[in-house]
Amino acid sequence: MKKSNYNLIGIALLFWGLSIFVAHAQLGFCGGNSGDPIFTEDFGAGTTNGPPLPTGTTSYSYISGEPIDGKYTISSNTAYYDWFNTNDHTPNDSNGKAFIVNASYTPGEFYQRTVTGLCENTSYEFSSWLMNLHPKSGCNGNGIPINVRFQIWDNTGTDLLASGDTGEIQDKTSPVWEQYALLFQTRPGQTSVILKMLNNGAGGCGNDLAIDDIVFRTCGDFIDISNDQNETNILVCEDYGPVSTHLTAHPDYSIYPTHVYQWQESTDGENWVDIVGETNQDYTPPAITSTIFYRVKVAEDLVNLNNSLCNTQSEVFDIIIVPKPDPPSSAYNTITLCQDLGEVILVTVPANTQVNWYDAPTGGNLLLENNTTYKPQSQGNYYAEATSTMTECTSDARTGISVDFYTPPMPIDEDLIFCEGGAIVLSAGLLNMQYEWSTGESTVEIEVDTPGQYTVKITDGNGCSATKTINLIQLNTPVIDYITSDDYTLEVHMANTGDFVYSLDGNSYQGSPVFENTPGGHYTVFVSEKNGCGTTPMEYVHLVIPKFFTPNGDKVNDLFIPEGIEAYASYEVMIFNRYGMLIKHTKNAPFQWDGRFNNTALPSDDYWYAIHIDGKVLKGHFSLKR
C-alpha cells in the first residue's frame, strides 16, 4: 500500500502507437489498412479473481484480493482502496476481467508476453487499453500519474524492434479507458516477438492502473479503390441497366515499399472469395446487374499474400444496384373521412423507401414529400408513389386512394349567463349522439352552478366529432355597501359590480347610483340586477342641511329647515352665532328658524349648528344672507 492512499493500477488499454525500431519513439496507430487480430488478450471473465498469469509473465506477485504495492490481480472488480469501481474494457462481455496493477515503488518491467504466429518482413500494430484507477480527489490532489513504456523485442530478447512511452496519464474525476498503440516490423525469418511493459512512474501515493484488450494485427498501406471516373462506389437504380466499370487499387506507400495483389468479391460484404487470376493492381469486372462488393488483399511479397495473418485488405468498393420499389400498399382503395378533424390516409412501404403524394396517377403536382400519411383538404383522388431513399429509383405505378367526407356535427358555441346562487342547464344542442362533457358527464344536458368555460365533445354515428364551447358568466346579486348624502344629492355605493339599476321608490329605476335634487327624508333605496338576478333594498334617511337661507320675506328660502330630521325618533337641534351664543334650540319637535333672535332680525353672517341624532353629533355652518 502507498501511504494513506491505497493505489492500484487497473488499466484496460488499447495502446496507441507509432514507433518502429528506436527506443523511446512516439506511440501511434496504423495509418493504413489493418488486418484481423492475430493475437488478443482480454484476461478472461468471471466473478472470482485469477487465475494468475503464467510463470515468467510478470515480476509482480499475484494476490487474489486487494493488491498492495508491487502486486497484481486479475479481476472484474476494481473497488479496492479509494480507486474507481468500474467495468473492464472488453465490449459485450459479462463480468469481464482486467489486469489490475498496484505499481511498485521501483520503476521497471511488470509484464512480458511472447506473441507467435507472425509473418516475416511484415508491419504490425500492437495496441492496448489503459486506465488510471486513482481518482483526482485522492492524495490531496497530488496523486502520482501512471506512465508506461511499451517495448517490442525479437524472440531472443536482444534486439529492440520498437519502443514508446505513454507519458504521464494524470488522475481524473471519473474512470476513463484510453487506447495506445505502437507500430513495429518483423525482420527476415522472424515470426515471433516479445511484448514488454515497464513502469516509468515513481513510487508513492498514486500510480495505480488497469490493462485490458491487448491486440496484435498487421498494418499495411492505406489502400482505396476507385474507377476511371474517380468514384469510390457506385449506387444506381436497376433501370439504369448493366453497370460496366474499371477498378484500380491505390496504395499510399506509407508502409509497404512493394505490393502484391489479390482481388476479392462478395455478395453480402461479409464473406469474400478470391477472383481467380486477378492479381494486378487493376481489375475490370464483368457487366453487373445485381449488388456486389470488391476489395483487394495486399502484401509486401507473394509469400505473405495468402496468409491472413500477414496481409491487409483495402477499402471496399461497393456497386449497389437498387431494385425498383413496389407501389405503396394500402388497406383500402376508397375511404370516407370525417371532415375538418385532420384525419389522414395511410400507405405502407418497406425500409429504405419513402412516399411522395401526388394529385394524378402520372405527372401531376407534388402534394407532400417523404410521408406515409397524407391529410386531404377536400374530396378527390390522391396517389402515393414509392421512392428509394438510397438513390433516385421510383415505383412503376402509384397507389390511388379515393377520398370522400362525412358531414361532421356542427354545434354552435354559446355565451350564457345565470344568477348568483342559482343553477343553469347547459345543452349540447344536438340529439342522438355521444357526449363527453368537460365535467365528465355524458348526457345531452347537464346542470351547473359555477361560472367558467364548459366544453362538450359531440360524436355522431360515423365517429365524426366536434366540440362545443359554452362560456358561462355569473350575474351577481346586488350588495349595497353604504349610501351618502351631499346637500340635495344622494349616492348609492355598491360592494360588488354588475349591470345594476337604482330606485328610491321601487318603481322608477335609473342606471346611475346618483340621485340629484332629492329632498331630505326617509327612503327605501332599491338596487336591482338588470337581468332579473335579484333586488336589494336598504333603508336610508337622507338628511339635507341647507348651506344658506335668505329670510327677506319673499317667501323663497326664507327659513332654515334641516330636511329629513323628523325621520328620527330622537333628535336635538341647536343654532349658534360665531361667538358661540345659543340662538335657537329644539328637541324632538319640528325645527325651523326664520333668522330672528328675541324677535330681532339677525345680520347676514355665518352661523353654526349642532344636531344630536341617535347618539351622534353633526356639526357644521351655514350662511344667513339678507
Short mmCIF file of N, CA and C in Angstrom, two decimals, residues 357-483:
data_model
loop_
_atom_site.label_atom_id
_atom_site.label_comp_id
_atom_site.label_asym_id
_atom_site.label_seq_id
_atom_site.Cartn_x
_atom_site.Cartn_y
_atom_site.Cartn_z
N TRP A 357 -46.66 12.08 -52.33
CA TRP A 357 -48.07 12.13 -52.70
C TRP A 357 -48.30 13.09 -53.86
N TYR A 358 -49.17 12.67 -54.80
CA TYR A 358 -49.48 13.46 -56.00
C TYR A 358 -50.99 13.54 -56.18
N ASP A 359 -51.40 14.45 -57.07
CA ASP A 359 -52.83 14.59 -57.37
C ASP A 359 -53.21 13.94 -58.69
N ALA A 360 -52.30 13.14 -59.25
CA ALA A 360 -52.60 12.46 -60.52
C ALA A 360 -51.86 11.13 -60.56
N PRO A 361 -52.35 10.14 -61.34
CA PRO A 361 -51.69 8.83 -61.41
C PRO A 361 -50.33 8.90 -62.08
N THR A 362 -50.09 9.87 -62.94
CA THR A 362 -48.77 10.13 -63.53
C THR A 362 -48.61 11.64 -63.63
N GLY A 363 -47.38 12.09 -63.55
CA GLY A 363 -47.15 13.54 -63.60
C GLY A 363 -47.85 14.22 -62.46
N GLY A 364 -48.60 15.28 -62.77
CA GLY A 364 -49.36 15.97 -61.75
C GLY A 364 -48.51 16.81 -60.82
N ASN A 365 -49.15 17.29 -59.73
CA ASN A 365 -48.49 18.16 -58.76
C ASN A 365 -48.08 17.37 -57.53
N LEU A 366 -46.87 17.64 -57.05
CA LEU A 366 -46.39 17.03 -55.82
C LEU A 366 -47.10 17.69 -54.65
N LEU A 367 -47.80 16.90 -53.83
CA LEU A 367 -48.56 17.44 -52.70
C LEU A 367 -47.77 17.37 -51.39
N LEU A 368 -47.02 16.29 -51.20
CA LEU A 368 -46.29 16.09 -49.95
C LEU A 368 -45.16 15.11 -50.18
N GLU A 369 -43.99 15.41 -49.62
CA GLU A 369 -42.83 14.54 -49.77
C GLU A 369 -42.56 13.76 -48.48
N ASN A 370 -42.04 12.56 -48.66
CA ASN A 370 -41.46 11.76 -47.58
C ASN A 370 -42.39 11.62 -46.38
N ASN A 371 -43.58 11.08 -46.62
CA ASN A 371 -44.51 10.82 -45.54
C ASN A 371 -45.46 9.72 -45.96
N THR A 372 -45.66 8.74 -45.08
CA THR A 372 -46.56 7.63 -45.41
C THR A 372 -48.02 8.01 -45.19
N THR A 373 -48.29 9.19 -44.63
CA THR A 373 -49.66 9.64 -44.43
C THR A 373 -49.87 10.97 -45.14
N TYR A 374 -51.14 11.23 -45.48
CA TYR A 374 -51.49 12.50 -46.11
C TYR A 374 -52.86 12.93 -45.59
N LYS A 375 -52.99 14.22 -45.28
CA LYS A 375 -54.25 14.76 -44.76
C LYS A 375 -54.97 15.51 -45.88
N PRO A 376 -55.99 14.90 -46.48
CA PRO A 376 -56.70 15.57 -47.57
C PRO A 376 -57.47 16.79 -47.07
N GLN A 377 -57.48 17.83 -47.87
CA GLN A 377 -58.24 19.03 -47.54
C GLN A 377 -59.59 19.07 -48.24
N SER A 378 -59.75 18.19 -49.22
CA SER A 378 -61.01 18.16 -49.96
C SER A 378 -61.23 16.76 -50.51
N GLN A 379 -62.44 16.49 -50.97
CA GLN A 379 -62.75 15.20 -51.58
C GLN A 379 -61.97 15.08 -52.89
N GLY A 380 -61.67 13.82 -53.28
CA GLY A 380 -60.97 13.61 -54.54
C GLY A 380 -60.11 12.38 -54.50
N ASN A 381 -59.25 12.25 -55.52
CA ASN A 381 -58.36 11.11 -55.65
C ASN A 381 -56.92 11.56 -55.36
N TYR A 382 -56.20 10.75 -54.59
CA TYR A 382 -54.83 11.03 -54.19
C TYR A 382 -53.97 9.82 -54.50
N TYR A 383 -52.68 10.06 -54.84
CA TYR A 383 -51.83 8.99 -55.36
C TYR A 383 -50.48 8.99 -54.62
N ALA A 384 -50.10 7.79 -54.13
CA ALA A 384 -48.86 7.62 -53.38
C ALA A 384 -47.83 6.91 -54.25
N GLU A 385 -46.62 7.46 -54.32
CA GLU A 385 -45.53 6.89 -55.11
C GLU A 385 -44.39 6.50 -54.19
N ALA A 386 -43.83 5.30 -54.37
CA ALA A 386 -42.70 4.83 -53.57
C ALA A 386 -41.39 5.21 -54.24
N THR A 387 -40.44 5.72 -53.43
CA THR A 387 -39.13 6.13 -53.93
C THR A 387 -38.06 5.61 -52.99
N SER A 388 -37.01 5.01 -53.53
CA SER A 388 -35.91 4.53 -52.70
C SER A 388 -35.19 5.71 -52.07
N THR A 389 -34.81 5.56 -50.79
CA THR A 389 -34.03 6.60 -50.12
C THR A 389 -32.54 6.49 -50.45
N MET A 390 -32.14 5.40 -51.14
CA MET A 390 -30.73 5.21 -51.45
C MET A 390 -30.31 5.96 -52.71
N THR A 391 -31.19 5.97 -53.69
CA THR A 391 -30.90 6.67 -54.94
C THR A 391 -32.22 6.95 -55.63
N GLU A 392 -32.18 7.70 -56.71
CA GLU A 392 -33.41 8.03 -57.42
C GLU A 392 -33.94 6.79 -58.13
N CYS A 393 -34.95 6.19 -57.51
CA CYS A 393 -35.48 4.92 -58.02
C CYS A 393 -36.91 4.82 -57.53
N THR A 394 -37.88 4.99 -58.42
CA THR A 394 -39.29 5.09 -58.04
C THR A 394 -40.09 3.91 -58.57
N SER A 395 -41.23 3.68 -57.92
CA SER A 395 -42.11 2.60 -58.33
C SER A 395 -42.68 2.88 -59.73
N ASP A 396 -42.98 1.80 -60.44
CA ASP A 396 -43.52 1.94 -61.81
C ASP A 396 -44.93 2.53 -61.81
N ALA A 397 -45.67 2.36 -60.70
CA ALA A 397 -47.05 2.85 -60.63
C ALA A 397 -47.27 3.53 -59.27
N ARG A 398 -48.32 4.32 -59.22
CA ARG A 398 -48.72 4.96 -57.97
C ARG A 398 -49.98 4.29 -57.43
N THR A 399 -50.12 4.30 -56.13
CA THR A 399 -51.30 3.72 -55.48
C THR A 399 -52.33 4.82 -55.27
N GLY A 400 -53.52 4.61 -55.88
CA GLY A 400 -54.57 5.62 -55.80
C GLY A 400 -55.54 5.35 -54.67
N ILE A 401 -55.99 6.41 -54.00
CA ILE A 401 -56.99 6.32 -52.93
C ILE A 401 -58.03 7.41 -53.17
N SER A 402 -59.30 6.99 -53.23
CA SER A 402 -60.41 7.93 -53.43
C SER A 402 -60.96 8.34 -52.06
N VAL A 403 -61.08 9.65 -51.83
CA VAL A 403 -61.46 10.17 -50.52
C VAL A 403 -62.80 10.89 -50.61
N ASP A 404 -63.72 10.56 -49.71
CA ASP A 404 -64.98 11.27 -49.55
C ASP A 404 -65.07 11.73 -48.09
N PHE A 405 -66.00 12.63 -47.78
CA PHE A 405 -66.11 13.17 -46.42
C PHE A 405 -67.52 13.01 -45.87
N TYR A 406 -67.62 12.59 -44.61
CA TYR A 406 -68.86 12.70 -43.86
C TYR A 406 -69.03 14.17 -43.44
N THR A 407 -70.28 14.55 -43.23
CA THR A 407 -70.53 15.87 -42.65
C THR A 407 -70.49 15.73 -41.12
N PRO A 408 -69.57 16.37 -40.46
CA PRO A 408 -69.45 16.19 -39.01
C PRO A 408 -70.52 16.97 -38.26
N PRO A 409 -70.73 16.71 -36.99
CA PRO A 409 -71.64 17.54 -36.18
C PRO A 409 -71.19 19.00 -36.22
N MET A 410 -72.18 19.90 -36.21
CA MET A 410 -71.86 21.33 -36.28
C MET A 410 -72.56 22.07 -35.14
N PRO A 411 -72.08 21.91 -33.92
CA PRO A 411 -72.70 22.63 -32.79
C PRO A 411 -72.37 24.12 -32.85
N ILE A 412 -73.18 24.91 -32.13
CA ILE A 412 -72.97 26.36 -32.07
C ILE A 412 -72.50 26.73 -30.67
N ASP A 413 -71.37 27.40 -30.60
CA ASP A 413 -70.86 27.86 -29.31
C ASP A 413 -71.83 28.88 -28.70
N GLU A 414 -71.81 28.97 -27.36
CA GLU A 414 -72.73 29.87 -26.67
C GLU A 414 -72.02 30.63 -25.56
N ASP A 415 -72.51 31.86 -25.31
CA ASP A 415 -72.17 32.64 -24.13
C ASP A 415 -73.44 32.78 -23.32
N LEU A 416 -73.48 32.19 -22.12
CA LEU A 416 -74.69 32.17 -21.30
C LEU A 416 -74.45 32.86 -19.97
N ILE A 417 -75.56 33.32 -19.34
CA ILE A 417 -75.49 33.95 -18.03
C ILE A 417 -76.42 33.20 -17.08
N PHE A 418 -76.11 33.30 -15.77
CA PHE A 418 -77.01 32.77 -14.76
C PHE A 418 -76.82 33.60 -13.50
N CYS A 419 -77.82 33.52 -12.62
CA CYS A 419 -77.81 34.35 -11.43
C CYS A 419 -77.02 33.70 -10.31
N GLU A 420 -76.34 34.54 -9.55
CA GLU A 420 -75.58 34.07 -8.39
C GLU A 420 -76.49 33.30 -7.45
N GLY A 421 -75.98 32.15 -6.99
CA GLY A 421 -76.76 31.32 -6.09
C GLY A 421 -77.73 30.40 -6.80
N GLY A 422 -77.83 30.54 -8.11
CA GLY A 422 -78.74 29.69 -8.86
C GLY A 422 -78.00 28.64 -9.67
N ALA A 423 -78.68 27.99 -10.57
CA ALA A 423 -78.11 26.96 -11.44
C ALA A 423 -78.68 27.15 -12.83
N ILE A 424 -78.05 26.50 -13.81
CA ILE A 424 -78.50 26.61 -15.19
C ILE A 424 -78.26 25.29 -15.89
N VAL A 425 -79.10 24.98 -16.87
CA VAL A 425 -78.96 23.75 -17.66
C VAL A 425 -78.23 24.09 -18.95
N LEU A 426 -77.13 23.38 -19.19
CA LEU A 426 -76.36 23.52 -20.43
C LEU A 426 -76.73 22.39 -21.37
N SER A 427 -76.85 22.68 -22.64
CA SER A 427 -77.27 21.67 -23.62
C SER A 427 -76.27 21.57 -24.76
N ALA A 428 -75.99 20.33 -25.19
CA ALA A 428 -75.14 20.12 -26.35
C ALA A 428 -75.82 20.63 -27.62
N GLY A 429 -77.13 20.64 -27.61
CA GLY A 429 -77.87 21.21 -28.74
C GLY A 429 -78.12 20.26 -29.88
N LEU A 430 -77.52 19.09 -29.88
CA LEU A 430 -77.71 18.09 -30.93
C LEU A 430 -78.12 16.79 -30.27
N LEU A 431 -79.15 16.14 -30.79
CA LEU A 431 -79.69 14.94 -30.17
C LEU A 431 -79.13 13.66 -30.80
N ASN A 432 -79.29 12.57 -30.08
CA ASN A 432 -78.96 11.21 -30.55
C ASN A 432 -77.50 11.06 -30.95
N MET A 433 -76.63 11.58 -30.11
CA MET A 433 -75.19 11.44 -30.34
C MET A 433 -74.50 11.07 -29.03
N GLN A 434 -73.22 10.90 -29.08
CA GLN A 434 -72.44 10.63 -27.87
C GLN A 434 -71.85 11.95 -27.37
N TYR A 435 -71.80 12.10 -26.03
CA TYR A 435 -71.39 13.37 -25.45
C TYR A 435 -70.30 13.14 -24.40
N GLU A 436 -69.30 13.98 -24.47
CA GLU A 436 -68.23 13.95 -23.46
C GLU A 436 -68.03 15.37 -22.95
N TRP A 437 -68.67 15.67 -21.80
CA TRP A 437 -68.54 17.00 -21.21
C TRP A 437 -67.22 17.13 -20.46
N SER A 438 -66.76 18.35 -20.37
CA SER A 438 -65.53 18.60 -19.60
C SER A 438 -65.72 18.32 -18.13
N THR A 439 -66.98 18.17 -17.69
CA THR A 439 -67.26 17.80 -16.30
C THR A 439 -67.23 16.30 -16.09
N GLY A 440 -67.09 15.53 -17.19
CA GLY A 440 -67.09 14.07 -17.08
C GLY A 440 -68.44 13.46 -17.35
N GLU A 441 -69.48 14.27 -17.49
CA GLU A 441 -70.82 13.74 -17.74
C GLU A 441 -71.00 13.40 -19.22
N SER A 442 -72.03 12.57 -19.50
CA SER A 442 -72.20 12.05 -20.86
C SER A 442 -73.64 12.16 -21.35
N THR A 443 -74.41 13.07 -20.79
CA THR A 443 -75.79 13.29 -21.22
C THR A 443 -75.86 14.50 -22.14
N VAL A 444 -77.01 14.64 -22.84
CA VAL A 444 -77.15 15.75 -23.78
C VAL A 444 -77.21 17.08 -23.03
N GLU A 445 -77.73 17.07 -21.78
CA GLU A 445 -77.81 18.27 -20.96
C GLU A 445 -77.18 18.02 -19.60
N ILE A 446 -76.62 19.09 -19.03
CA ILE A 446 -76.09 19.00 -17.67
C ILE A 446 -76.51 20.26 -16.91
N GLU A 447 -76.61 20.16 -15.60
CA GLU A 447 -76.94 21.32 -14.77
C GLU A 447 -75.70 21.72 -13.99
N VAL A 448 -75.38 23.01 -14.00
CA VAL A 448 -74.19 23.50 -13.31
C VAL A 448 -74.55 24.76 -12.52
N ASP A 449 -73.73 25.08 -11.53
CA ASP A 449 -73.95 26.28 -10.72
C ASP A 449 -72.67 27.07 -10.50
N THR A 450 -71.66 26.84 -11.38
CA THR A 450 -70.38 27.52 -11.25
C THR A 450 -70.03 28.18 -12.57
N PRO A 451 -69.61 29.46 -12.53
CA PRO A 451 -69.23 30.11 -13.79
C PRO A 451 -67.95 29.52 -14.35
N GLY A 452 -67.68 29.77 -15.65
CA GLY A 452 -66.46 29.26 -16.28
C GLY A 452 -66.74 28.81 -17.69
N GLN A 453 -65.76 28.11 -18.27
CA GLN A 453 -65.89 27.61 -19.63
C GLN A 453 -66.15 26.11 -19.59
N TYR A 454 -67.18 25.67 -20.30
CA TYR A 454 -67.55 24.27 -20.39
C TYR A 454 -67.44 23.83 -21.86
N THR A 455 -66.98 22.60 -22.07
CA THR A 455 -66.93 22.06 -23.42
C THR A 455 -67.61 20.70 -23.45
N VAL A 456 -68.13 20.36 -24.61
CA VAL A 456 -68.70 19.04 -24.81
C VAL A 456 -68.27 18.54 -26.19
N LYS A 457 -67.67 17.36 -26.21
CA LYS A 457 -67.30 16.72 -27.46
C LYS A 457 -68.49 15.89 -27.93
N ILE A 458 -68.94 16.19 -29.14
CA ILE A 458 -70.13 15.54 -29.69
C ILE A 458 -69.69 14.63 -30.82
N THR A 459 -70.04 13.33 -30.75
CA THR A 459 -69.63 12.35 -31.74
C THR A 459 -70.86 11.69 -32.35
N ASP A 460 -70.90 11.71 -33.69
CA ASP A 460 -72.07 11.12 -34.34
C ASP A 460 -71.83 9.64 -34.63
N GLY A 461 -72.80 9.02 -35.31
CA GLY A 461 -72.73 7.59 -35.58
C GLY A 461 -71.61 7.19 -36.51
N ASN A 462 -71.04 8.13 -37.26
CA ASN A 462 -69.91 7.82 -38.14
C ASN A 462 -68.56 7.97 -37.45
N GLY A 463 -68.62 8.34 -36.17
CA GLY A 463 -67.38 8.55 -35.45
C GLY A 463 -66.79 9.93 -35.64
N CYS A 464 -67.53 10.82 -36.31
CA CYS A 464 -67.05 12.19 -36.51
C CYS A 464 -67.40 13.04 -35.30
N SER A 465 -66.49 13.88 -34.90
CA SER A 465 -66.65 14.64 -33.67
C SER A 465 -66.47 16.12 -33.91
N ALA A 466 -67.08 16.89 -33.03
CA ALA A 466 -66.88 18.34 -32.97
C ALA A 466 -67.04 18.75 -31.52
N THR A 467 -66.48 19.87 -31.16
CA THR A 467 -66.53 20.33 -29.78
C THR A 467 -67.28 21.65 -29.68
N LYS A 468 -68.23 21.70 -28.77
CA LYS A 468 -68.97 22.92 -28.48
C LYS A 468 -68.42 23.55 -27.21
N THR A 469 -68.26 24.88 -27.24
CA THR A 469 -67.76 25.61 -26.08
C THR A 469 -68.84 26.53 -25.56
N ILE A 470 -69.07 26.49 -24.25
CA ILE A 470 -70.04 27.36 -23.61
C ILE A 470 -69.31 28.18 -22.55
N ASN A 471 -69.35 29.50 -22.70
CA ASN A 471 -68.79 30.39 -21.69
C ASN A 471 -69.93 30.84 -20.78
N LEU A 472 -69.85 30.46 -19.51
CA LEU A 472 -70.92 30.72 -18.55
C LEU A 472 -70.49 31.84 -17.61
N ILE A 473 -71.29 32.92 -17.60
CA ILE A 473 -70.98 34.10 -16.79
C ILE A 473 -72.00 34.20 -15.67
N GLN A 474 -71.52 34.39 -14.45
CA GLN A 474 -72.41 34.56 -13.29
C GLN A 474 -72.75 36.03 -13.11
N LEU A 475 -74.07 36.33 -12.96
CA LEU A 475 -74.54 37.68 -12.67
C LEU A 475 -74.73 37.80 -11.16
N ASN A 476 -74.10 38.80 -10.56
CA ASN A 476 -74.11 38.93 -9.11
C ASN A 476 -75.39 39.58 -8.61
N THR A 477 -75.88 39.11 -7.48
CA THR A 477 -76.96 39.79 -6.77
C THR A 477 -76.42 41.09 -6.18
N PRO A 478 -77.14 42.23 -6.31
CA PRO A 478 -76.61 43.49 -5.82
C PRO A 478 -76.35 43.45 -4.31
N VAL A 479 -75.21 44.03 -3.92
CA VAL A 479 -74.88 44.17 -2.50
C VAL A 479 -74.54 45.64 -2.27
N ILE A 480 -75.41 46.34 -1.46
CA ILE A 480 -75.18 47.75 -1.17
C ILE A 480 -74.17 47.85 -0.03
N ASP A 481 -73.14 48.64 -0.26
CA ASP A 481 -72.14 48.85 0.79
C ASP A 481 -72.59 49.97 1.74
N TYR A 482 -72.84 51.15 1.20
CA TYR A 482 -73.33 52.28 2.02
C TYR A 482 -73.91 53.33 1.08
N ILE A 483 -74.62 54.32 1.70
CA ILE A 483 -75.25 55.41 0.97
C ILE A 483 -74.79 56.72 1.59
#
